[in-house]
Amino acid sequence: MPRGEYQEPMRKIRVTITGVAIVIIVASAAFIYFRSGQTAGPASNSMPTPASAVPTPSATGSHANTYDATDIGLTFTYPNGWFASEDSASQRINIANAQGAFNLENRPSSYELVWLSAAPYETSVEAEAHTKAGAPDCCTTSGSPIEVTSGTIVARSLVINTYKFQGTIQAYWSSTYGKRYSASIMSPGPQKDEIAILKSILATISVSQ
């Protein structure tokens, strides 16, 4: 057989073997790819869900009670376990941790009381000026001004001025209608939570007069 005629069949055989090898390699690669995809499972594009924040309880308890004093134009919330009542004669709203008419002799040792007032003699600009100057109308002083620490509480659109002195606190504010209000606490008792309670109540106040 001439040399050229012999080489032509051999070339066809090599091409055929090479083609079969390529097909086998491609098929094997495809099998491995799909096999690994099934083992690993479908990929997820979703981000992990962050843990929900745990609310921090308030130091003064949960404010679940809302009181609407329409006569003097005040609305506020106060803590569970406390009781609110109006005294129309004194134009005060009393908020206490016990129900009943108590005086210094018969009140419980844990008794706490805060109040909000619309009485002119307690809420006037002059009364606030005296308190700010260290001579509050509520207290007897020796003649020298007492030390007073001033502060503010912002409640919605209200700016409430606070004055802390001798273990107690008084607060004053005006509504957009010009009505004056004040707030204070009973003389400090064993619990000494009244200032914190009053501040937390004041922070929820809204006025309608």
PDB file of C-alpha atoms in Angstrom:
ATOM      1  CA  MET A   1       0.000   0.000   0.000  1.00  0.00           C
ATOM      2  CA  PRO A   2       1.432   3.411  -0.898  1.00  0.00           C
ATOM      3  CA  ARG A   3       2.569   5.501   2.105  1.00  0.00           C
ATOM      4  CA  GLY A   4       0.000   8.248   1.512  1.00  0.00           C
ATOM      5  CA  GLU A   5      -2.858   5.770   1.371  1.00  0.00           C
ATOM      6  CA  TYR A   6      -1.811   4.234   4.722  1.00  0.00           C
ATOM      7  CA  GLN A   7      -1.589   7.550   6.613  1.00  0.00           C
ATOM      8  CA  GLU A   8      -5.105   8.695   5.658  1.00  0.00           C
ATOM      9  CA  PRO A   9      -7.001   5.914   7.596  1.00  0.00           C
ATOM     10  CA  MET A  10      -4.726   6.394  10.622  1.00  0.00           C
ATOM     11  CA  ARG A  11      -5.482  10.115  10.670  1.00  0.00           C
ATOM     12  CA  LYS A  12      -9.253   9.364  10.660  1.00  0.00           C
ATOM     13  CA  ILE A  13      -8.833   6.928  13.557  1.00  0.00           C
ATOM     14  CA  ARG A  14      -6.926   9.518  15.644  1.00  0.00           C
ATOM     15  CA  VAL A  15      -9.571  12.162  14.968  1.00  0.00           C
ATOM     16  CA  THR A  16     -12.325   9.743  15.980  1.00  0.00           C
ATOM     17  CA  ILE A  17     -10.540   8.738  19.230  1.00  0.00           C
ATOM     18  CA  THR A  18      -9.902  12.408  20.058  1.00  0.00           C
ATOM     19  CA  GLY A  19     -13.567  13.280  19.513  1.00  0.00           C
ATOM     20  CA  VAL A  20     -14.736  10.405  21.698  1.00  0.00           C
ATOM     21  CA  ALA A  21     -12.334  11.487  24.469  1.00  0.00           C
ATOM     22  CA  ILE A  22     -13.625  15.058  24.340  1.00  0.00           C
ATOM     23  CA  VAL A  23     -17.212  13.858  24.581  1.00  0.00           C
ATOM     24  CA  ILE A  24     -16.332  11.654  27.584  1.00  0.00           C
ATOM     25  CA  ILE A  25     -14.540  14.540  29.344  1.00  0.00           C
ATOM     26  CA  VAL A  26     -17.435  16.983  28.768  1.00  0.00           C
ATOM     27  CA  ALA A  27     -20.003  14.426  29.947  1.00  0.00           C
ATOM     28  CA  SER A  28     -17.973  13.655  33.075  1.00  0.00           C
ATOM     29  CA  ALA A  29     -17.599  17.342  33.906  1.00  0.00           C
ATOM     30  CA  ALA A  30     -21.313  17.921  33.462  1.00  0.00           C
ATOM     31  CA  PHE A  31     -22.161  14.954  35.692  1.00  0.00           C
ATOM     32  CA  ILE A  32     -19.812  16.167  38.442  1.00  0.00           C
ATOM     33  CA  TYR A  33     -21.215  19.723  38.222  1.00  0.00           C
ATOM     34  CA  PHE A  34     -24.869  18.707  38.514  1.00  0.00           C
ATOM     35  CA  ARG A  35     -24.061  16.118  41.187  1.00  0.00           C
ATOM     36  CA  SER A  36     -22.311  18.694  43.376  1.00  0.00           C
ATOM     37  CA  GLY A  37     -25.198  21.158  42.912  1.00  0.00           C
ATOM     38  CA  GLN A  38     -27.713  18.629  44.209  1.00  0.00           C
ATOM     39  CA  THR A  39     -25.529  17.753  47.214  1.00  0.00           C
ATOM     40  CA  ALA A  40     -24.960  21.350  48.305  1.00  0.00           C
ATOM     41  CA  GLY A  41     -28.596  22.334  47.907  1.00  0.00           C
ATOM     42  CA  PRO A  42     -29.919  25.570  46.395  1.00  0.00           C
ATOM     43  CA  ALA A  43     -28.139  28.764  47.351  1.00  0.00           C
ATOM     44  CA  SER A  44     -30.090  31.378  49.282  1.00  0.00           C
ATOM     45  CA  ASN A  45     -29.875  35.075  48.425  1.00  0.00           C
ATOM     46  CA  SER A  46     -31.740  36.181  51.551  1.00  0.00           C
ATOM     47  CA  MET A  47     -29.910  37.999  54.329  1.00  0.00           C
ATOM     48  CA  PRO A  48     -30.082  36.609  57.875  1.00  0.00           C
ATOM     49  CA  THR A  49     -32.904  38.059  59.915  1.00  0.00           C
ATOM     50  CA  PRO A  50     -31.553  40.222  62.757  1.00  0.00           C
ATOM     51  CA  ALA A  51     -32.670  39.394  66.283  1.00  0.00           C
ATOM     52  CA  SER A  52     -35.462  41.590  67.590  1.00  0.00           C
ATOM     53  CA  ALA A  53     -34.385  44.223  70.098  1.00  0.00           C
ATOM     54  CA  VAL A  54     -35.588  43.518  73.597  1.00  0.00           C
ATOM     55  CA  PRO A  55     -37.321  46.608  75.011  1.00  0.00           C
ATOM     56  CA  THR A  56     -35.779  48.023  78.157  1.00  0.00           C
ATOM     57  CA  PRO A  57     -38.336  48.390  80.920  1.00  0.00           C
ATOM     58  CA  SER A  58     -38.885  51.903  82.257  1.00  0.00           C
ATOM     59  CA  ALA A  59     -37.521  52.641  85.710  1.00  0.00           C
ATOM     60  CA  THR A  60     -40.881  54.144  86.619  1.00  0.00           C
ATOM     61  CA  GLY A  61     -43.086  51.339  85.327  1.00  0.00           C
ATOM     62  CA  SER A  62     -45.355  51.025  82.325  1.00  0.00           C
ATOM     63  CA  HIS A  63     -47.463  54.069  81.460  1.00  0.00           C
ATOM     64  CA  ALA A  64     -50.621  52.264  80.401  1.00  0.00           C
ATOM     65  CA  ASN A  65     -53.165  54.662  81.911  1.00  0.00           C
ATOM     66  CA  THR A  66     -54.309  57.860  80.191  1.00  0.00           C
ATOM     67  CA  TYR A  67     -56.074  60.614  82.119  1.00  0.00           C
ATOM     68  CA  ASP A  68     -58.026  63.359  80.359  1.00  0.00           C
ATOM     69  CA  ALA A  69     -58.730  66.293  82.682  1.00  0.00           C
ATOM     70  CA  THR A  70     -61.026  68.306  80.448  1.00  0.00           C
ATOM     71  CA  ASP A  71     -61.852  70.870  83.144  1.00  0.00           C
ATOM     72  CA  ILE A  72     -58.302  72.184  83.237  1.00  0.00           C
ATOM     73  CA  GLY A  73     -57.263  71.092  79.744  1.00  0.00           C
ATOM     74  CA  LEU A  74     -54.628  68.465  80.542  1.00  0.00           C
ATOM     75  CA  THR A  75     -54.090  64.979  79.154  1.00  0.00           C
ATOM     76  CA  PHE A  76     -51.284  62.732  80.381  1.00  0.00           C
ATOM     77  CA  THR A  77     -50.352  59.122  81.109  1.00  0.00           C
ATOM     78  CA  TYR A  78     -49.297  57.668  84.431  1.00  0.00           C
ATOM     79  CA  PRO A  79     -47.915  54.316  85.619  1.00  0.00           C
ATOM     80  CA  ASN A  80     -49.766  51.121  86.374  1.00  0.00           C
ATOM     81  CA  GLY A  81     -50.451  50.728  90.066  1.00  0.00           C
ATOM     82  CA  TRP A  82     -51.037  54.462  90.560  1.00  0.00           C
ATOM     83  CA  PHE A  83     -54.371  56.270  90.838  1.00  0.00           C
ATOM     84  CA  ALA A  84     -55.417  59.685  89.487  1.00  0.00           C
ATOM     85  CA  SER A  85     -58.199  61.848  90.889  1.00  0.00           C
ATOM     86  CA  GLU A  86     -59.297  65.475  90.531  1.00  0.00           C
ATOM     87  CA  ASP A  87     -59.874  67.946  93.344  1.00  0.00           C
ATOM     88  CA  SER A  88     -62.013  70.695  91.821  1.00  0.00           C
ATOM     89  CA  ALA A  89     -61.721  72.899  94.912  1.00  0.00           C
ATOM     90  CA  SER A  90     -57.928  73.111  94.736  1.00  0.00           C
ATOM     91  CA  GLN A  91     -57.813  72.747  90.921  1.00  0.00           C
ATOM     92  CA  ARG A  92     -55.367  69.903  91.350  1.00  0.00           C
ATOM     93  CA  ILE A  93     -55.024  66.427  89.903  1.00  0.00           C
ATOM     94  CA  ASN A  94     -53.539  64.055  92.457  1.00  0.00           C
ATOM     95  CA  ILE A  95     -51.666  60.958  91.293  1.00  0.00           C
ATOM     96  CA  ALA A  96     -50.789  58.535  94.084  1.00  0.00           C
ATOM     97  CA  ASN A  97     -49.639  54.955  94.526  1.00  0.00           C
ATOM     98  CA  ALA A  98     -52.531  54.213  96.913  1.00  0.00           C
ATOM     99  CA  GLN A  99     -56.207  55.098  97.027  1.00  0.00           C
ATOM    100  CA  GLY A 100     -57.742  56.953  99.959  1.00  0.00           C
ATOM    101  CA  ALA A 101     -57.720  60.257 101.815  1.00  0.00           C
ATOM    102  CA  PHE A 102     -54.486  60.242 103.775  1.00  0.00           C
ATOM    103  CA  ASN A 103     -52.819  62.740 106.059  1.00  0.00           C
ATOM    104  CA  LEU A 104     -49.400  62.755 107.688  1.00  0.00           C
ATOM    105  CA  GLU A 105     -50.601  60.530 110.510  1.00  0.00           C
ATOM    106  CA  ASN A 106     -52.386  57.743 108.653  1.00  0.00           C
ATOM    107  CA  ARG A 107     -50.703  57.468 105.267  1.00  0.00           C
ATOM    108  CA  PRO A 108     -48.779  54.232 104.503  1.00  0.00           C
ATOM    109  CA  SER A 109     -45.012  54.353 104.908  1.00  0.00           C
ATOM    110  CA  SER A 110     -44.625  53.664 101.173  1.00  0.00           C
ATOM    111  CA  TYR A 111     -47.145  56.347 100.163  1.00  0.00           C
ATOM    112  CA  GLU A 112     -46.116  58.551  97.237  1.00  0.00           C
ATOM    113  CA  LEU A 113     -48.012  61.462  95.707  1.00  0.00           C
ATOM    114  CA  VAL A 114     -47.466  63.869  92.826  1.00  0.00           C
ATOM    115  CA  TRP A 115     -49.877  66.499  91.605  1.00  0.00           C
ATOM    116  CA  LEU A 116     -50.584  68.795  88.680  1.00  0.00           C
ATOM    117  CA  SER A 117     -52.194  72.168  89.348  1.00  0.00           C
ATOM    118  CA  ALA A 118     -54.077  74.889  87.499  1.00  0.00           C
ATOM    119  CA  ALA A 119     -54.634  77.023  90.611  1.00  0.00           C
ATOM    120  CA  PRO A 120     -53.520  80.627  89.962  1.00  0.00           C
ATOM    121  CA  TYR A 121     -51.706  81.000  93.289  1.00  0.00           C
ATOM    122  CA  GLU A 122     -49.543  77.934  92.491  1.00  0.00           C
ATOM    123  CA  THR A 123     -49.007  78.485  88.775  1.00  0.00           C
ATOM    124  CA  SER A 124     -48.377  82.225  88.427  1.00  0.00           C
ATOM    125  CA  VAL A 125     -45.301  83.729  86.813  1.00  0.00           C
ATOM    126  CA  GLU A 126     -44.495  85.312  90.190  1.00  0.00           C
ATOM    127  CA  ALA A 127     -44.593  81.929  91.950  1.00  0.00           C
ATOM    128  CA  GLU A 128     -42.175  80.523  89.375  1.00  0.00           C
ATOM    129  CA  ALA A 129     -39.871  83.545  89.732  1.00  0.00           C
ATOM    130  CA  HIS A 130     -39.749  83.054  93.519  1.00  0.00           C
ATOM    131  CA  THR A 131     -38.898  79.378  93.105  1.00  0.00           C
ATOM    132  CA  LYS A 132     -36.217  80.108  90.527  1.00  0.00           C
ATOM    133  CA  ALA A 133     -34.663  82.718  92.841  1.00  0.00           C
ATOM    134  CA  GLY A 134     -34.421  80.221  95.699  1.00  0.00           C
ATOM    135  CA  ALA A 135     -37.393  81.479  97.708  1.00  0.00           C
ATOM    136  CA  PRO A 136     -40.265  79.149  96.739  1.00  0.00           C
ATOM    137  CA  ASP A 137     -43.702  80.037  98.097  1.00  0.00           C
ATOM    138  CA  CYS A 138     -44.183  76.460  99.260  1.00  0.00           C
ATOM    139  CA  CYS A 139     -41.357  76.427 101.754  1.00  0.00           C
ATOM    140  CA  THR A 140     -40.182  78.426 104.732  1.00  0.00           C
ATOM    141  CA  THR A 141     -36.599  79.593 104.365  1.00  0.00           C
ATOM    142  CA  SER A 142     -34.200  81.220 106.777  1.00  0.00           C
ATOM    143  CA  GLY A 143     -34.075  84.384 104.688  1.00  0.00           C
ATOM    144  CA  SER A 144     -31.147  83.386 102.496  1.00  0.00           C
ATOM    145  CA  PRO A 145     -31.952  81.916  99.075  1.00  0.00           C
ATOM    146  CA  ILE A 146     -31.764  78.131  98.930  1.00  0.00           C
ATOM    147  CA  GLU A 147     -29.862  76.290  96.242  1.00  0.00           C
ATOM    148  CA  VAL A 148     -32.035  75.491  93.233  1.00  0.00           C
ATOM    149  CA  THR A 149     -31.138  73.317  90.236  1.00  0.00           C
ATOM    150  CA  SER A 150     -32.994  74.327  87.066  1.00  0.00           C
ATOM    151  CA  GLY A 151     -33.878  72.055  84.168  1.00  0.00           C
ATOM    152  CA  THR A 152     -36.373  71.555  81.361  1.00  0.00           C
ATOM    153  CA  ILE A 153     -38.610  68.791  80.085  1.00  0.00           C
ATOM    154  CA  VAL A 154     -39.905  68.903  76.508  1.00  0.00           C
ATOM    155  CA  ALA A 155     -43.362  67.369  76.099  1.00  0.00           C
ATOM    156  CA  ARG A 156     -44.578  67.578  72.510  1.00  0.00           C
ATOM    157  CA  SER A 157     -44.695  71.360  71.861  1.00  0.00           C
ATOM    158  CA  LEU A 158     -44.439  72.274  75.566  1.00  0.00           C
ATOM    159  CA  VAL A 159     -41.291  73.340  77.375  1.00  0.00           C
ATOM    160  CA  ILE A 160     -41.692  72.630  81.092  1.00  0.00           C
ATOM    161  CA  ASN A 161     -39.329  74.387  83.499  1.00  0.00           C
ATOM    162  CA  THR A 162     -38.265  72.324  86.526  1.00  0.00           C
ATOM    163  CA  TYR A 163     -36.656  73.482  89.776  1.00  0.00           C
ATOM    164  CA  LYS A 164     -35.188  70.931  92.150  1.00  0.00           C
ATOM    165  CA  PHE A 165     -34.358  71.882  95.739  1.00  0.00           C
ATOM    166  CA  GLN A 166     -34.193  70.335  99.191  1.00  0.00           C
ATOM    167  CA  GLY A 167     -35.190  66.884  97.924  1.00  0.00           C
ATOM    168  CA  THR A 168     -38.297  68.100  96.141  1.00  0.00           C
ATOM    169  CA  ILE A 169     -39.152  69.532  92.728  1.00  0.00           C
ATOM    170  CA  GLN A 170     -41.554  72.054  91.232  1.00  0.00           C
ATOM    171  CA  ALA A 171     -42.418  72.495  87.575  1.00  0.00           C
ATOM    172  CA  TYR A 172     -44.104  75.322  85.657  1.00  0.00           C
ATOM    173  CA  TRP A 173     -45.300  75.738  82.086  1.00  0.00           C
ATOM    174  CA  SER A 174     -47.694  77.723  79.902  1.00  0.00           C
ATOM    175  CA  SER A 175     -49.970  76.462  77.162  1.00  0.00           C
ATOM    176  CA  THR A 176     -50.088  78.101  73.753  1.00  0.00           C
ATOM    177  CA  TYR A 177     -53.373  79.616  74.928  1.00  0.00           C
ATOM    178  CA  GLY A 178     -51.651  81.369  77.843  1.00  0.00           C
ATOM    179  CA  LYS A 179     -52.982  79.128  80.613  1.00  0.00           C
ATOM    180  CA  ARG A 180     -50.492  78.451  83.424  1.00  0.00           C
ATOM    181  CA  TYR A 181     -49.830  75.112  85.118  1.00  0.00           C
ATOM    182  CA  SER A 182     -47.533  73.762  87.809  1.00  0.00           C
ATOM    183  CA  ALA A 183     -46.629  70.406  89.286  1.00  0.00           C
ATOM    184  CA  SER A 184     -44.935  69.170  92.420  1.00  0.00           C
ATOM    185  CA  ILE A 185     -44.569  66.213  94.781  1.00  0.00           C
ATOM    186  CA  MET A 186     -45.370  65.389  98.378  1.00  0.00           C
ATOM    187  CA  SER A 187     -42.563  65.892 100.868  1.00  0.00           C
ATOM    188  CA  PRO A 188     -39.896  63.244 100.189  1.00  0.00           C
ATOM    189  CA  GLY A 189     -40.740  59.915 101.776  1.00  0.00           C
ATOM    190  CA  PRO A 190     -38.898  56.625 102.209  1.00  0.00           C
ATOM    191  CA  GLN A 191     -39.400  55.593  98.581  1.00  0.00           C
ATOM    192  CA  LYS A 192     -38.023  58.794  97.012  1.00  0.00           C
ATOM    193  CA  ASP A 193     -39.328  57.805  93.561  1.00  0.00           C
ATOM    194  CA  GLU A 194     -41.705  60.733  93.246  1.00  0.00           C
ATOM    195  CA  ILE A 195     -39.354  62.993  91.294  1.00  0.00           C
ATOM    196  CA  ALA A 196     -38.760  60.289  88.674  1.00  0.00           C
ATOM    197  CA  ILE A 197     -42.489  59.539  88.504  1.00  0.00           C
ATOM    198  CA  LEU A 198     -43.402  63.209  88.123  1.00  0.00           C
ATOM    199  CA  LYS A 199     -40.820  63.739  85.376  1.00  0.00           C
ATOM    200  CA  SER A 200     -42.080  60.705  83.476  1.00  0.00           C
ATOM    201  CA  ILE A 201     -45.671  61.992  83.705  1.00  0.00           C
ATOM    202  CA  LEU A 202     -44.710  65.512  82.634  1.00  0.00           C
ATOM    203  CA  ALA A 203     -43.001  64.105  79.528  1.00  0.00           C
ATOM    204  CA  THR A 204     -46.401  62.817  78.296  1.00  0.00           C
ATOM    205  CA  ILE A 205     -48.494  65.935  78.900  1.00  0.00           C
ATOM    206  CA  SER A 206     -50.572  67.677  76.240  1.00  0.00           C
ATOM    207  CA  VAL A 207     -52.831  70.692  76.791  1.00  0.00           C
ATOM    208  CA  SER A 208     -56.076  71.834  75.209  1.00  0.00           C
ATOM    209  CA  GLN A 209     -56.614  75.195  76.969  1.00  0.00           C
TER     210      GLN A 209
END
